[in-house]
XYZ file of C-alpha atoms in Angstrom:
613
model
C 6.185 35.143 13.899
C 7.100 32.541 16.295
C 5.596 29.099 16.096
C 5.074 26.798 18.641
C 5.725 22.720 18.176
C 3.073 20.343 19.201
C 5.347 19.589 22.084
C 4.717 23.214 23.105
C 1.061 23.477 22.311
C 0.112 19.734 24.628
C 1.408 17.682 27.503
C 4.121 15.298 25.593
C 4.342 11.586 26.905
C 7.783 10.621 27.426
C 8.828 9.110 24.004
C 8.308 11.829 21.082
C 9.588 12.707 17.773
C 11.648 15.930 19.797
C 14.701 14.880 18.257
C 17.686 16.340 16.762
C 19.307 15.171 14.050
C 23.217 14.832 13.298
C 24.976 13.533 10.351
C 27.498 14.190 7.528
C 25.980 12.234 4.761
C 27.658 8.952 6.067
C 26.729 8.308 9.394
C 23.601 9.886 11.487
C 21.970 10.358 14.610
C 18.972 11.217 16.673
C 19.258 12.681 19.908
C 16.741 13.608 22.166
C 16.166 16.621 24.443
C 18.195 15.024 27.464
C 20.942 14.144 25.239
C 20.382 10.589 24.754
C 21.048 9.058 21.002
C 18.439 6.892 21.112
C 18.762 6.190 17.539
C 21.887 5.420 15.204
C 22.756 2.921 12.614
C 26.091 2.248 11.900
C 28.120 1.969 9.342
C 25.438 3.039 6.475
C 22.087 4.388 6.685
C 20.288 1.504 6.935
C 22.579 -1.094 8.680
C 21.569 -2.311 12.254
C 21.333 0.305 14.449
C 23.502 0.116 17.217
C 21.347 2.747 19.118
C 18.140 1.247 18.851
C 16.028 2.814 22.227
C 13.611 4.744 20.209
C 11.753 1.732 19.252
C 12.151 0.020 22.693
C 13.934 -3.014 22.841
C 12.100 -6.029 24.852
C 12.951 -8.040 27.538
C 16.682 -8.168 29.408
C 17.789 -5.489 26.615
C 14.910 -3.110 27.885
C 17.172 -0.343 29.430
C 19.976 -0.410 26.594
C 20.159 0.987 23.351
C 21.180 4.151 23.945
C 24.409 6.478 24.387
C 23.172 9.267 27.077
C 24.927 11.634 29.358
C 23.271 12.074 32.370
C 22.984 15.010 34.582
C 22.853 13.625 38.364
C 19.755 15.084 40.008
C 18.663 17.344 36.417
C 15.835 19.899 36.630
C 15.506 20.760 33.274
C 16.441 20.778 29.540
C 16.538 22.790 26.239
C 18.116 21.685 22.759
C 18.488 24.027 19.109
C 20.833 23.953 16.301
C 24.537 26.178 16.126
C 23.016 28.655 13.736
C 22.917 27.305 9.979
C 24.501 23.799 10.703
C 23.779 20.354 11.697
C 25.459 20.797 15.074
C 23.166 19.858 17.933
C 23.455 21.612 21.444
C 21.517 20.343 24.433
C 21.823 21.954 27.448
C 20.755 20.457 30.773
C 20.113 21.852 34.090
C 19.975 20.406 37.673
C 18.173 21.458 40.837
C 21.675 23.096 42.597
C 22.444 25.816 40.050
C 24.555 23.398 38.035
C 24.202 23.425 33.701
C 26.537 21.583 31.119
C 26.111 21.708 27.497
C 26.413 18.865 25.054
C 27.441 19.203 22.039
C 26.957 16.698 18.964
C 28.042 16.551 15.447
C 29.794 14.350 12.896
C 32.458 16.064 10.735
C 32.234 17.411 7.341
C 34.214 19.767 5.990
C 36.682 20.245 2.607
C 39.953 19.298 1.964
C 41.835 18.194 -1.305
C 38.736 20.190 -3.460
C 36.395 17.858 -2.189
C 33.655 17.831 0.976
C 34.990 14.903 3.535
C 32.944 12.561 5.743
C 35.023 11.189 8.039
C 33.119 8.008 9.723
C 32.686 9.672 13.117
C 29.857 10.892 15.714
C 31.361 13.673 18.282
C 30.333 14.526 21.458
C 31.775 17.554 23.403
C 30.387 17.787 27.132
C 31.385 21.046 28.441
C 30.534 22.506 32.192
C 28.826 25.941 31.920
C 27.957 26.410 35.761
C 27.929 24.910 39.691
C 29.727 22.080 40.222
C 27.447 19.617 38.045
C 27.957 15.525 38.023
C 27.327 13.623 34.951
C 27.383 10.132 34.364
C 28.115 8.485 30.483
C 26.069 5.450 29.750
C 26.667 3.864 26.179
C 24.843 0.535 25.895
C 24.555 -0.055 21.988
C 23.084 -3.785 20.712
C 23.156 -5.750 17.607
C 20.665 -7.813 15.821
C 17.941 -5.260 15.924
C 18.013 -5.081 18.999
C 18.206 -8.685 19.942
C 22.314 -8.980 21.273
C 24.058 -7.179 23.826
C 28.101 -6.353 22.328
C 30.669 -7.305 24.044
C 33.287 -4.937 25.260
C 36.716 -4.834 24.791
C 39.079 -1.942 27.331
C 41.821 0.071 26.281
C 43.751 3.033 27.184
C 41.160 5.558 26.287
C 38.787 3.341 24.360
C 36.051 0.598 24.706
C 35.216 -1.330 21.489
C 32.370 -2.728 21.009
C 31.670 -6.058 18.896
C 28.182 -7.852 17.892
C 30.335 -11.209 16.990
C 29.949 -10.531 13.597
C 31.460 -7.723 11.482
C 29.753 -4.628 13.567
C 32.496 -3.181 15.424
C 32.930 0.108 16.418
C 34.977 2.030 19.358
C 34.635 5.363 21.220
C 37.528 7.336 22.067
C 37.581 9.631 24.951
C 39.322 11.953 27.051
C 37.673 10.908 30.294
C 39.180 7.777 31.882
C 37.793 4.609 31.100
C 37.190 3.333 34.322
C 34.547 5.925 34.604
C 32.869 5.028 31.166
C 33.596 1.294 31.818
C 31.329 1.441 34.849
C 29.357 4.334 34.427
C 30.007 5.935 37.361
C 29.567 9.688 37.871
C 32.400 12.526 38.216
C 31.852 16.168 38.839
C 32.673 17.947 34.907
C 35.126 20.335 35.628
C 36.695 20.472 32.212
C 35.064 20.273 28.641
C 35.218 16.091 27.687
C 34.866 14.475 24.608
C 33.862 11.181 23.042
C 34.538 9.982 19.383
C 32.573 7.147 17.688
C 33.854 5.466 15.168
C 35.700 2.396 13.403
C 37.315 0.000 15.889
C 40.711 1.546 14.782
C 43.281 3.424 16.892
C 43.158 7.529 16.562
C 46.496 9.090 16.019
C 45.607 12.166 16.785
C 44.699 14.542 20.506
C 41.559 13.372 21.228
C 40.306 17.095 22.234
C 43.015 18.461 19.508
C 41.050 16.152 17.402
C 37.505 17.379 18.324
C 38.266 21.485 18.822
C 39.999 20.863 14.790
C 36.782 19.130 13.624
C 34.145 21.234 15.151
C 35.890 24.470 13.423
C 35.865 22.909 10.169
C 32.327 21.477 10.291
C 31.058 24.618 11.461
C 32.535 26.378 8.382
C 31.634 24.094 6.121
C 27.982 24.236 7.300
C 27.967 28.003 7.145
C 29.614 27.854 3.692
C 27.248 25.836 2.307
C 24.234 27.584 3.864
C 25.779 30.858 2.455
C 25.346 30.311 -1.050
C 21.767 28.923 -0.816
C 19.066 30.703 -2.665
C 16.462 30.638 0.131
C 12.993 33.321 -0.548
C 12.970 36.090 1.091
C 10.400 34.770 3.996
C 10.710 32.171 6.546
C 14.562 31.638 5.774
C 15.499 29.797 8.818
C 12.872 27.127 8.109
C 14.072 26.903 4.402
C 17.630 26.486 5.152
C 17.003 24.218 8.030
C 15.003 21.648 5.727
C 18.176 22.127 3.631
C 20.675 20.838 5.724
C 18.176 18.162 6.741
C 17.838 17.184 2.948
C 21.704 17.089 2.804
C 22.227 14.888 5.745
C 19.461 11.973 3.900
C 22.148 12.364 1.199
C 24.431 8.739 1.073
C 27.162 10.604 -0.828
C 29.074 7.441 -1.683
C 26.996 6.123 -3.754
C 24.650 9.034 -4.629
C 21.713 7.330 -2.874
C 18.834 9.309 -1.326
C 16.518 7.714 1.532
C 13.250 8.964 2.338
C 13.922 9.565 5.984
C 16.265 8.292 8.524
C 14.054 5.549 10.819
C 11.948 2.483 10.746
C 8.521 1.769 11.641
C 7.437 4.333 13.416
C 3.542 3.846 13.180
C 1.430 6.202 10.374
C -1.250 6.438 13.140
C -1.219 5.037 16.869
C -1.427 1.478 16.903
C -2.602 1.240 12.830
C 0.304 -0.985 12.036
C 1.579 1.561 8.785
C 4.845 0.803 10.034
C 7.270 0.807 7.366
C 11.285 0.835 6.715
C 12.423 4.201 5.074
C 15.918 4.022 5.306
C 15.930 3.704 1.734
C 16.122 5.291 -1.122
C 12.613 5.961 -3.175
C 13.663 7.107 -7.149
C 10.250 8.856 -6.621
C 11.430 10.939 -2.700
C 15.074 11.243 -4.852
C 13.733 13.054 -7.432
C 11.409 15.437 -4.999
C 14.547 16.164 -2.827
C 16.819 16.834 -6.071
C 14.055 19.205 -7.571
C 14.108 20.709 -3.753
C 17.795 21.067 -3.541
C 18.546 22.348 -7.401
C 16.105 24.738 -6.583
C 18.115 26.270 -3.675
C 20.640 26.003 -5.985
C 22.275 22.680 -4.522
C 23.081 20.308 -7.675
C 25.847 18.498 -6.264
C 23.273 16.133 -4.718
C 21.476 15.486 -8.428
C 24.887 14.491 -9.884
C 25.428 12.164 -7.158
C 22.321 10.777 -7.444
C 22.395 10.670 -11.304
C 25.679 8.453 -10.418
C 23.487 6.085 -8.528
C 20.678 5.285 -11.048
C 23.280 4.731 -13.701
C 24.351 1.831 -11.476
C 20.747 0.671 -10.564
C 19.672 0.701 -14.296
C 23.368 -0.990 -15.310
C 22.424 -4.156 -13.089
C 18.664 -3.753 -13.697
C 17.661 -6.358 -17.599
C 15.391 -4.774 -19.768
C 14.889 -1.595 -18.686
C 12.632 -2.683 -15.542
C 13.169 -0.629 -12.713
C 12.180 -0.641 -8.673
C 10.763 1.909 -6.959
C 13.512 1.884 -4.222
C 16.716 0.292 -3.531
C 19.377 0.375 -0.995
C 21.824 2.805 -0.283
C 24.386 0.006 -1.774
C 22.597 -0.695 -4.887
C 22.043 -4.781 -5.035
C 21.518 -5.248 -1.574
C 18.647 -7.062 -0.885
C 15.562 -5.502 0.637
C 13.786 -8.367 1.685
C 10.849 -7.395 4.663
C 10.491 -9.016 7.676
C 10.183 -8.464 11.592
C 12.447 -7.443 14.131
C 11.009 -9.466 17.201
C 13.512 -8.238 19.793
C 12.093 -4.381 19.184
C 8.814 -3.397 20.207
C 8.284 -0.129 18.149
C 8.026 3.396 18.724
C 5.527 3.593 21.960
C 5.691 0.156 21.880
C 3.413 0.192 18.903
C 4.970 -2.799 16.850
C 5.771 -4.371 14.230
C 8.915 -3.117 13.458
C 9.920 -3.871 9.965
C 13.247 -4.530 8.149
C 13.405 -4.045 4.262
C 10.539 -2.833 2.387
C 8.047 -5.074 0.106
C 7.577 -1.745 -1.797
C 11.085 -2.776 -3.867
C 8.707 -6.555 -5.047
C 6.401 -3.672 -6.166
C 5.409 -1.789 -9.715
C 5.409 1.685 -9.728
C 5.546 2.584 -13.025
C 5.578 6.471 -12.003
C 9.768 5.367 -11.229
C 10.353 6.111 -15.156
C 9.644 9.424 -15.075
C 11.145 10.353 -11.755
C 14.396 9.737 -12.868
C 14.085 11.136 -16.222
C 12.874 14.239 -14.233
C 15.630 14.141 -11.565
C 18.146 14.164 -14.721
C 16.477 16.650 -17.185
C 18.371 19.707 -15.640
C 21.414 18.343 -16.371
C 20.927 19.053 -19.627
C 19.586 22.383 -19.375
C 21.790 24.177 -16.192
C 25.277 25.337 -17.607
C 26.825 25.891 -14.550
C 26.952 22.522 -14.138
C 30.728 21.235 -14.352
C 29.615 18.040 -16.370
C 26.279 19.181 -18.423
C 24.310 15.994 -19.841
C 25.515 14.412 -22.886
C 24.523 11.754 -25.477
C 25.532 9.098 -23.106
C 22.764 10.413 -20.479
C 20.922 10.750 -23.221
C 20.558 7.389 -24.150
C 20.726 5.660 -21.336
C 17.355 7.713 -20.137
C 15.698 6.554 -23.164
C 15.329 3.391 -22.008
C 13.985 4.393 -19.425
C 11.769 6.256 -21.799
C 10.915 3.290 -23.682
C 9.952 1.522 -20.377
C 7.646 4.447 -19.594
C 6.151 4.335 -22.812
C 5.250 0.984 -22.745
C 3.772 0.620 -18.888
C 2.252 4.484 -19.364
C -1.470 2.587 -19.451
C -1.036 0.003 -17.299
C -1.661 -0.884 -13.764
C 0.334 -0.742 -10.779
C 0.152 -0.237 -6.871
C 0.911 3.479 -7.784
C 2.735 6.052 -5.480
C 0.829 5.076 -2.341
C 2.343 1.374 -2.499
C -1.531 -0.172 -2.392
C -0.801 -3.956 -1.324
C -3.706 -5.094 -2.067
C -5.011 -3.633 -5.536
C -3.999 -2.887 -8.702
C -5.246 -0.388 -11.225
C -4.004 2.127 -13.627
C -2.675 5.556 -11.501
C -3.464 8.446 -13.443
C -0.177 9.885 -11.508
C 2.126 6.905 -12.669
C 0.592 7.299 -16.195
C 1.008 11.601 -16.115
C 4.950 10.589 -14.831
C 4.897 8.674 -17.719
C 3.684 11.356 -20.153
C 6.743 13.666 -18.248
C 9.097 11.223 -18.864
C 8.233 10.753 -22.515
C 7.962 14.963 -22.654
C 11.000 15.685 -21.173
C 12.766 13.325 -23.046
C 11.603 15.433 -26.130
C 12.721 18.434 -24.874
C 16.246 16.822 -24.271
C 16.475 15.927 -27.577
C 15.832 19.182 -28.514
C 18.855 20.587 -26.800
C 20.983 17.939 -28.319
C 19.727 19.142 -32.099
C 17.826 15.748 -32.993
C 15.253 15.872 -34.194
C 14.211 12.352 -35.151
C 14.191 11.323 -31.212
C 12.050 14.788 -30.633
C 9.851 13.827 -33.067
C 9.532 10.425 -31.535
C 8.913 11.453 -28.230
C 6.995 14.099 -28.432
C 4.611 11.360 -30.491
C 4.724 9.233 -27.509
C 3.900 12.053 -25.261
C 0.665 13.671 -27.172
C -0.118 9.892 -27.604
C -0.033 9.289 -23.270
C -2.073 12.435 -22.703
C -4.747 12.030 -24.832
C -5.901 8.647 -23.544
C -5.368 10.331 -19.325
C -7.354 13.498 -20.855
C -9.841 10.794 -21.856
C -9.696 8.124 -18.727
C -8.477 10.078 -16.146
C -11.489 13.054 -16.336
C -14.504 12.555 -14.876
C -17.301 15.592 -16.164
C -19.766 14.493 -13.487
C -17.095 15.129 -11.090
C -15.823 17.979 -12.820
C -12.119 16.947 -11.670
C -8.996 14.167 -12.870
C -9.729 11.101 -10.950
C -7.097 8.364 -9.102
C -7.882 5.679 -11.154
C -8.714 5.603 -15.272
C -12.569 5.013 -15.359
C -12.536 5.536 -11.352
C -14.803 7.834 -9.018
C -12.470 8.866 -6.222
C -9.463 11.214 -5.548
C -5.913 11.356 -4.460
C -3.564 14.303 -2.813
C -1.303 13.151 -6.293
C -3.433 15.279 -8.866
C -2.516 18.121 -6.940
C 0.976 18.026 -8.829
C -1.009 17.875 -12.354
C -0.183 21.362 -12.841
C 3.680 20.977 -11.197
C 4.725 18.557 -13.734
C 2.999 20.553 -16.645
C 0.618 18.586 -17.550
C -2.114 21.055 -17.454
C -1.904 24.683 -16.313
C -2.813 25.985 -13.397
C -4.990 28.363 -14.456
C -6.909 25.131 -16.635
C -10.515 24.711 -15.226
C -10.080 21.234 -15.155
C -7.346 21.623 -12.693
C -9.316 24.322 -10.062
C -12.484 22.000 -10.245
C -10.010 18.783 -9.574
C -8.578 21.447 -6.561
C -12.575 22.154 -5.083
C -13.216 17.926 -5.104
C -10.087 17.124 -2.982
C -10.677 19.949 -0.899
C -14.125 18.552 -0.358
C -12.997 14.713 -0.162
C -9.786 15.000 1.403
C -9.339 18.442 3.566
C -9.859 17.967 7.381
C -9.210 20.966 9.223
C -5.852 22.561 8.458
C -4.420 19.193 6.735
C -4.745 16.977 3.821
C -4.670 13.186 3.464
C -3.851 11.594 0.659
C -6.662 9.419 0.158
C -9.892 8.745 1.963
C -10.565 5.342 0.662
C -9.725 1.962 2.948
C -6.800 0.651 2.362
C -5.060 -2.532 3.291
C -5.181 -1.375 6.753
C -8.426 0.507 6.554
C -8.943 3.959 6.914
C -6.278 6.532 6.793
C -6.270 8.229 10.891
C -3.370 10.770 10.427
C -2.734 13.604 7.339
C 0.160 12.610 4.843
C 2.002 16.202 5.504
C 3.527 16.737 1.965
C -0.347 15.967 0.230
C -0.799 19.472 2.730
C 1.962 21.240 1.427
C 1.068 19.940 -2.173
C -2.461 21.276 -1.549
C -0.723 25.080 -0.329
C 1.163 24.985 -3.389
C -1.843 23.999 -5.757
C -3.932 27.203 -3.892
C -1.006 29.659 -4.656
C -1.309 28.626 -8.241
C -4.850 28.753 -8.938
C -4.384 32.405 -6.764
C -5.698 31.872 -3.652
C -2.492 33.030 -1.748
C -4.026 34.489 1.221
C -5.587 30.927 2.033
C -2.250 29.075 0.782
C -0.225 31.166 3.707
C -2.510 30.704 6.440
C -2.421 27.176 5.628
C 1.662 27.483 5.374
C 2.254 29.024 8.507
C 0.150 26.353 10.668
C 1.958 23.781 9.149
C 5.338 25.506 10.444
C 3.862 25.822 14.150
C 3.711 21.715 13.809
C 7.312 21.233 13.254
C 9.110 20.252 16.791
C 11.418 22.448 18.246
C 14.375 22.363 16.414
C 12.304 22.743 13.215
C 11.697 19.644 11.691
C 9.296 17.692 10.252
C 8.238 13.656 10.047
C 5.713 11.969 7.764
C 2.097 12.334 8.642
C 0.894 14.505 11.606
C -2.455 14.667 13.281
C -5.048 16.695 12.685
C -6.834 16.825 16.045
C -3.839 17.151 18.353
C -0.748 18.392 15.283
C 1.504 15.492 16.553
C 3.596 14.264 14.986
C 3.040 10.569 13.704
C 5.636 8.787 10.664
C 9.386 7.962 9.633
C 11.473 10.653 10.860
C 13.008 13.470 9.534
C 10.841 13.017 6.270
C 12.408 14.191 3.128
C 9.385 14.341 1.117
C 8.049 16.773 3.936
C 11.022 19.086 4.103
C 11.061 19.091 0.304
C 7.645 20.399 0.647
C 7.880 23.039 3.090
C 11.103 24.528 0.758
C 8.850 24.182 -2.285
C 5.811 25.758 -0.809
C 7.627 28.983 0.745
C 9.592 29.896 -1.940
C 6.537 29.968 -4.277
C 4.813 32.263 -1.534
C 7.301 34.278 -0.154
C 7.710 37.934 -1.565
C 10.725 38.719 -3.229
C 13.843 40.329 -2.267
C 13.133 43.074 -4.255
C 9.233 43.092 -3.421
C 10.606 43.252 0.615
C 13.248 45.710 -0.295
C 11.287 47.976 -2.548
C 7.837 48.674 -0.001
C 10.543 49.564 2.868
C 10.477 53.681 1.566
């Protein structure tokens, strides 16, 4: 079945979330359907971006921010993914019969038993037909936005410098007089342009690129090989993979919950928040996601990083997000020199989610860990080191299970006791039991599992609502959230419970409009919610499949797969009158979803095989 992206379906304005994504799980980029990276921090994921045109800078700096190549007198466009990697092609068109193709990546690939990330963006411009003129325009700033670089000449290579420490170079093969002053030059070769560190390249610069594009595509096709995608709608499923991989900070394990900043909720709502973080809640979502395609390299990584965050973190208190360089402050304020994504400001720096408490954190990472201790193909399988050291993160749960927070929807304003944080709680305390099982003692089984019966029956009794006949958000409350749709995910009651189906029926009532679900339909500290929260859909397919109503659950599936964009992807929220989509971008917690929801309603291989005689 083919389905068709908003962008398809309605007349696009000229700034959308159309975008490709590139990256190696060190650097990233997003490129739009002309070929323009119009968004790209550099070094890490969420330094200043040096590419900074998708949320419009202001002023003198309006028409910079960008790295395009530009097709003199171009007709027309068209961009997809090199089958089964995160290689971008664009290919433009002019009006005289002339086409080039553009080809982006950044290198990853294995060497010395290990996957490399070498700290480079590639472009490859190639000329397919005619006699076609291009022109390269690379006008990166600093500051947010707020500082032109100043560049420095070479042989084959500008440099670039904010003044500070950002520095970076590009490399090419096409002479620098031409790049220098952007003048065009009719392609009659491939050329190609590195990014990187301001440091000289030993190597052929197309030698270089032909080497790195071989190796990336292999490793890309490698890794998709081995994944352990359902039998239905595998391109989608391994697409979100890769895009899962790529929010991946692989030195230091870290996991962010999509790539941008600030791009609004809803148009002109001011929900515009930094995600270029990483969430312990999103990490443990994407690990579940990945381990269940049979990807575990990214939980040990990421098991790696919250031993460091709860090392420098006294008495057991953790945030709900941190930088990718655990320590780093994530202090939130304004970037005045940007004026947002459709020039829908503020855009934000840092997050005042990491001043927040969240006290579902606890069990997210005891949940992200728990397979370690349970997988055996895992090179390293959980010991009593892990073991402790999630204990007191245990303890921690055990202690805030009852207590109010600003729960998983980061409420600014309010306070009360989640009946998610307190079931992640319960999980936390559960699974910790079950560990200790596996590790033959059965003292700390006994313990937990005492914690754990004690946590439930005080949600069973605060958290249920018989004139509602469903769970509630809040202990004691009246309303509903997209959250209790994961009651029965995390085990805390079955699917098949009564409690659960008639807690399904209210937030289909409250929360359902049209094909989409939003998480909440209570003001906020911005008011009312405008746009769906896509993964509280997906949560909602999932939660139909389970209770059996699988027919409805696809239907619902495959209309949120004709709102991805065309190269398959997905961002936060979308909405439900037009299917655009609105939020941070790629979100991981939506990919995650889409993997989750397919493989629990796709047939089986042996199902597909078996009704073909």
């Amino acid at each position: 079945m083919e389905h068709l992206s908003p962008a398809q379906q309605h007349p696009a304005p000229d700034q959308t979330l159309n975008l490709a994504v590139v990256g190696n799980c060190m650097l990233n980029a997003l490129i739009d359907r002309k070929a323009k990276i119009v968004w790209s921090c550099f070094p890490h994921f969420d330094s200043d971006p040096i590419f900074c045109s998708l949320l419009q800078p202001k002023g003198k700096h309006r028409e910079a921010g960008y790295f395009s190549v530009e097709l003199l007198n171009m007709a027309g466009s068209s961009q997809e993914y090199v089958r089964n990697t995160a290689i971008a092609v664009t290919t433009l068109y002019d009006h005289n019969g002339g086409c080039i193709r553009v080809v982006d990546f950044a290198p990853r690939f294995k060497a010395y038993g290990r996957a490399l990330h070498p700290p480079y963006l590639l472009r490859r411009i190639e000329p397919v037909s005619g006699s076609p003129r291009i022109s390269i325009r690379i006008r990166p700033l600093a500051n947010y936005g707020a500082q032109a670089m100043t560049r420095v000449l070479g042989s084959n290579h500008i440099s670039f410098h904010s003044g500070g420490e950002l520095a970076f170079r590009i490399t090419s093969d096409i002479p620098v007089s031409y790049l220098s002053a952007e003048a065009a030059f009719v392609l009659d070769r491939p050329v190609h342009l590195i990014l990187g560190p301001d440091e000289a390249l030993e190597a052929d610069i197309a030698d270089m690129s032909r080497e790195y594009y071989t190796r990336t595509e292999s490793y890309w096709h490698e890794w998709a090989r081995y994944l352990h995608v359902p039998f239905e709608w595998q391109e989608a499923v391994i697409r979100a993979g890769i895009t899962l991989k790529l929010c991946a900070f692989e030195e230091t394990g870290a996991v962010v919950a999509a790539l941008t900043t600030s791009i609004s909720e809803a148009p002109h709502s001011g929900r515009n928040w930094d995600y270029r973080y990483c969430w312990l809640r999103d990490a443990y979502f994407v690990v579940h996601a990945l381990n269940r395609l049979g990807v575990t390299k990214t939980m040990e990584e990421f098991i790696r990083y919250m031993v460091n965050v709860a090392a420098m973190e006294e008495g057991g208190n953790i945030k709900p997000v941190y930088a990718v360089l655990p320590g780093t402050p994530l202090t939130e304020r304004i970037a005045p020199a940007l004026e947002g994504y459709r020039a829908m400001g503020p855009v934000r720096i840092g997050n005042q989610a990491g001043e927040q408490v969240q006290n579902d954190v606890y069990g997210s990472v005891v949940l992200a860990a728990a397979q370690m201790f349970f997988d055996k193909r895992l090179p390293r399988i959980g010991d009593m080191a892990l073991f402790r050291r999630l204990e007191l993160l245990g303890e921690r749960a055990a202690q805030v299970a009852l207590e109010p927070d600003a729960s998983l929807w980061e409420y600014r304003g309010q306070s009360r006791v989640h009946t998610y944080s307190s079931v992640m709680c319960w999980a936390a305390c559960d699974r910790l039991a079950a560990i200790a099982a596996i590790l033959a003692l059965p003292d700390r089984e006994a313990y937990w599992r005492e914690e754990a019966v004690r946590i439930r029956s005080v949600i069973l009794e605060r958290a249920w609502n018989p004139t509602m006949n469903c769970f509630v958000g809040t202990f004691d409350g009246n309303d509903v959230d997209a959250s209790l749709l994961l009651l029965h995910e995390v085990g805390f009651v079955a699917a098949s419970d009564p409690r659960f189906i008639g807690t399904v029926a209210a937030i289909e009532q409250r929360l359902r409009r049209g094909n989409h679900m939003f998480r909440y339909a209570v003001p906020d500290d911005f008011g009312m919610p405008e746009t769906a929260f896509t993964v509280c859909t997906f949560w909602y397919i999932d939660a139909l499949a389970a209770i059996g109503r699988r027919d409805e659950a696809r239907a619902l599936f495959e209309n949120l797969l004709a709102c991805r964009n065309h190269v398959g992807l997905l961002s936060e929220d979308i909405d439900p009158r037009t299917s655009e989509l609105w939020g941070n971008y790629p979100q991981t917690y939506s990919m995650v979803g889409l993997i989750l929801a397919a493989m629990r309603l796709s047939k089986s291989w042996r199902e597909a095989f078996e009704h073909r005689w």
